Amino acid sequence: MSTPDGYRPWRDVYELPEFFDGLEEAGGISVLDFLRELDEQNDLGLEADGIVYHDRGIRVPGWDATFVHEPTGSRGRPAFSVQVDTVGPRNAWEIFDDTLTWDAYLLRTEGLAAIAWLSDEEYRVEEADQFSSKQEAVSSGRFSFGVFVHAGDDWETQLERIQQTNAPAFLQREDGSTMLPATQSEFYRYVDSTPTEFRTSGGNAPSYLGVLELEISID
C-alpha cells in the first residue's frame, strides 16, 4: 500500500493517457508545471508547495520532480528518468525501462494528490489476481512509484522531518508509519543493499518493475 499513513484511500483517480507520449515530444515534464496547467484547464483545486518522491516505500522530499525522456544511448533500449529537485544536499533520480508499457494516473484524496505510474508487467505479476484493472489497483494504493504533492502545513511537516536527519530519504514501514535513518549508511542497512547494488539495480529490484538505475544519496 503506497498511500502515506494518516490519509484515507484515494477518492479520485484520473488516467493520464497522453502523459508519456507528451514526454517524448517535450523532452521533459515538470510535475508541478504539469499539475498547474491541468488545474487551470479543469479547475481541480490542486495546491502544491512541494513533492515527495516515492519508490517502494522510500520517500525523498523535493521542491519539484521532472520526468525526462532519455536517449537510447549505451543501454540499447529507450528509457525515461525522474529527477528530483531535492530538499538540501540530497541526490535523487531514477531511470526506467521504456520498452515496458507504462500508464500514469493523477490521484486525489483529502489534502493530498499524486502522480503514480504503473507498468503492465508490474500489474500482471503483482496485482492482476486481486484487481480487474490497473486503475483499480492504483486507486487502492497498489503502485511502486509515485510523486506525492503536498501543500501548506503538510508540506512544512515534510520539510521539518527530512531536515532533522542526515539520511538521503525516509522510509515507510509495512504498517504505514515513517522511519528516519540517522545517516546514509544506516539508510543502506535498512534497505538491505550495498550502494553499488542500489545504484545499478534499485537494490536488486525485480526486472518487471523496469528500474534501470537509481540514485538516492546525500553529499
Coordinates of C-alpha atoms in Angstrom, one line a residue, residues 51-140:
I51 CA 6.6 16.9 -3.6
V52 CA 7.7 13.7 -2.1
Y53 CA 9.2 11.1 -4.5
H54 CA 8.2 7.6 -3.7
D55 CA 9.9 4.3 -4.7
R56 CA 8.7 1.2 -2.9
G57 CA 8.4 2.9 0.4
I58 CA 11.5 5.1 0.1
R59 CA 10.4 8.8 0.4
V60 CA 12.5 11.8 -0.8
P61 CA 11.1 15.3 -0.3
G62 CA 11.8 17.8 -3.1
W63 CA 10.7 21.2 -4.4
D64 CA 9.7 19.5 -7.7
A65 CA 10.3 16.4 -9.9
T66 CA 10.9 16.3 -13.6
F67 CA 10.2 13.4 -16.0
V68 CA 12.8 13.3 -18.7
H69 CA 12.9 11.4 -22.0
E70 CA 16.2 9.6 -22.2
P71 CA 18.0 8.8 -25.4
T72 CA 18.7 5.1 -26.0
G73 CA 22.4 5.5 -25.8
S74 CA 24.7 2.8 -24.4
R75 CA 21.8 1.0 -22.6
G76 CA 20.5 -0.2 -26.0
R77 CA 16.9 0.5 -25.0
P78 CA 14.7 3.6 -24.7
A79 CA 14.2 5.0 -21.2
F80 CA 12.8 7.8 -19.2
S81 CA 14.0 9.2 -15.9
V82 CA 12.5 11.1 -12.9
Q83 CA 14.9 13.7 -11.5
V84 CA 14.0 15.2 -8.1
D85 CA 14.9 18.8 -7.1
T86 CA 15.6 17.6 -3.6
V87 CA 15.5 19.4 -0.2
G88 CA 19.0 20.0 1.0
P89 CA 22.2 18.3 -0.3
R90 CA 20.4 15.2 -1.4
N91 CA 20.6 13.5 -4.8
A92 CA 17.6 11.5 -6.2
W93 CA 16.9 10.3 -9.7
E94 CA 15.7 7.1 -11.2
I95 CA 15.8 5.7 -14.8
F96 CA 13.1 3.4 -16.1
D97 CA 12.9 0.9 -19.0
D98 CA 10.6 2.5 -21.6
T99 CA 10.3 -0.8 -23.5
L100 CA 7.7 -1.7 -20.9
T101 CA 4.1 -0.3 -21.3
W102 CA 3.5 2.4 -18.7
D103 CA 0.4 4.3 -17.6
A104 CA 0.3 7.4 -15.5
Y105 CA -2.5 8.4 -13.2
L106 CA -3.5 11.5 -11.2
L107 CA -4.7 10.5 -7.7
R108 CA -6.5 12.7 -5.2
T109 CA -7.9 12.4 -1.7
E110 CA -8.5 14.9 1.1
G111 CA -5.4 17.1 1.4
L112 CA -3.2 15.1 -1.0
A113 CA -2.6 14.5 -4.7
A114 CA -0.1 12.3 -6.5
I115 CA 1.0 11.2 -9.9
A116 CA 1.6 7.4 -10.0
W117 CA 2.9 5.3 -12.8
L118 CA 2.5 1.5 -13.2
S119 CA 3.7 -0.8 -15.9
D120 CA 1.7 -3.7 -17.5
E121 CA 4.4 -6.0 -16.2
E122 CA 4.1 -4.9 -12.6
Y123 CA 0.3 -5.1 -12.8
R124 CA 0.4 -8.6 -14.3
V125 CA 2.9 -10.0 -11.8
E126 CA 1.7 -8.3 -8.6
E127 CA -1.9 -7.1 -8.9
A128 CA -3.8 -8.8 -11.7
D129 CA -5.0 -11.6 -9.3
Q130 CA -6.5 -9.1 -7.0
F131 CA -7.7 -6.2 -9.2
S132 CA -9.5 -6.2 -12.6
S133 CA -7.6 -3.3 -14.0
K134 CA -4.5 -1.2 -13.4
Q135 CA -6.7 1.8 -12.5
E136 CA -8.4 -0.2 -9.8
A137 CA -5.0 -1.3 -8.4
V138 CA -3.7 2.2 -8.4
S139 CA -6.9 3.6 -6.7
S140 CA -6.3 1.1 -3.9

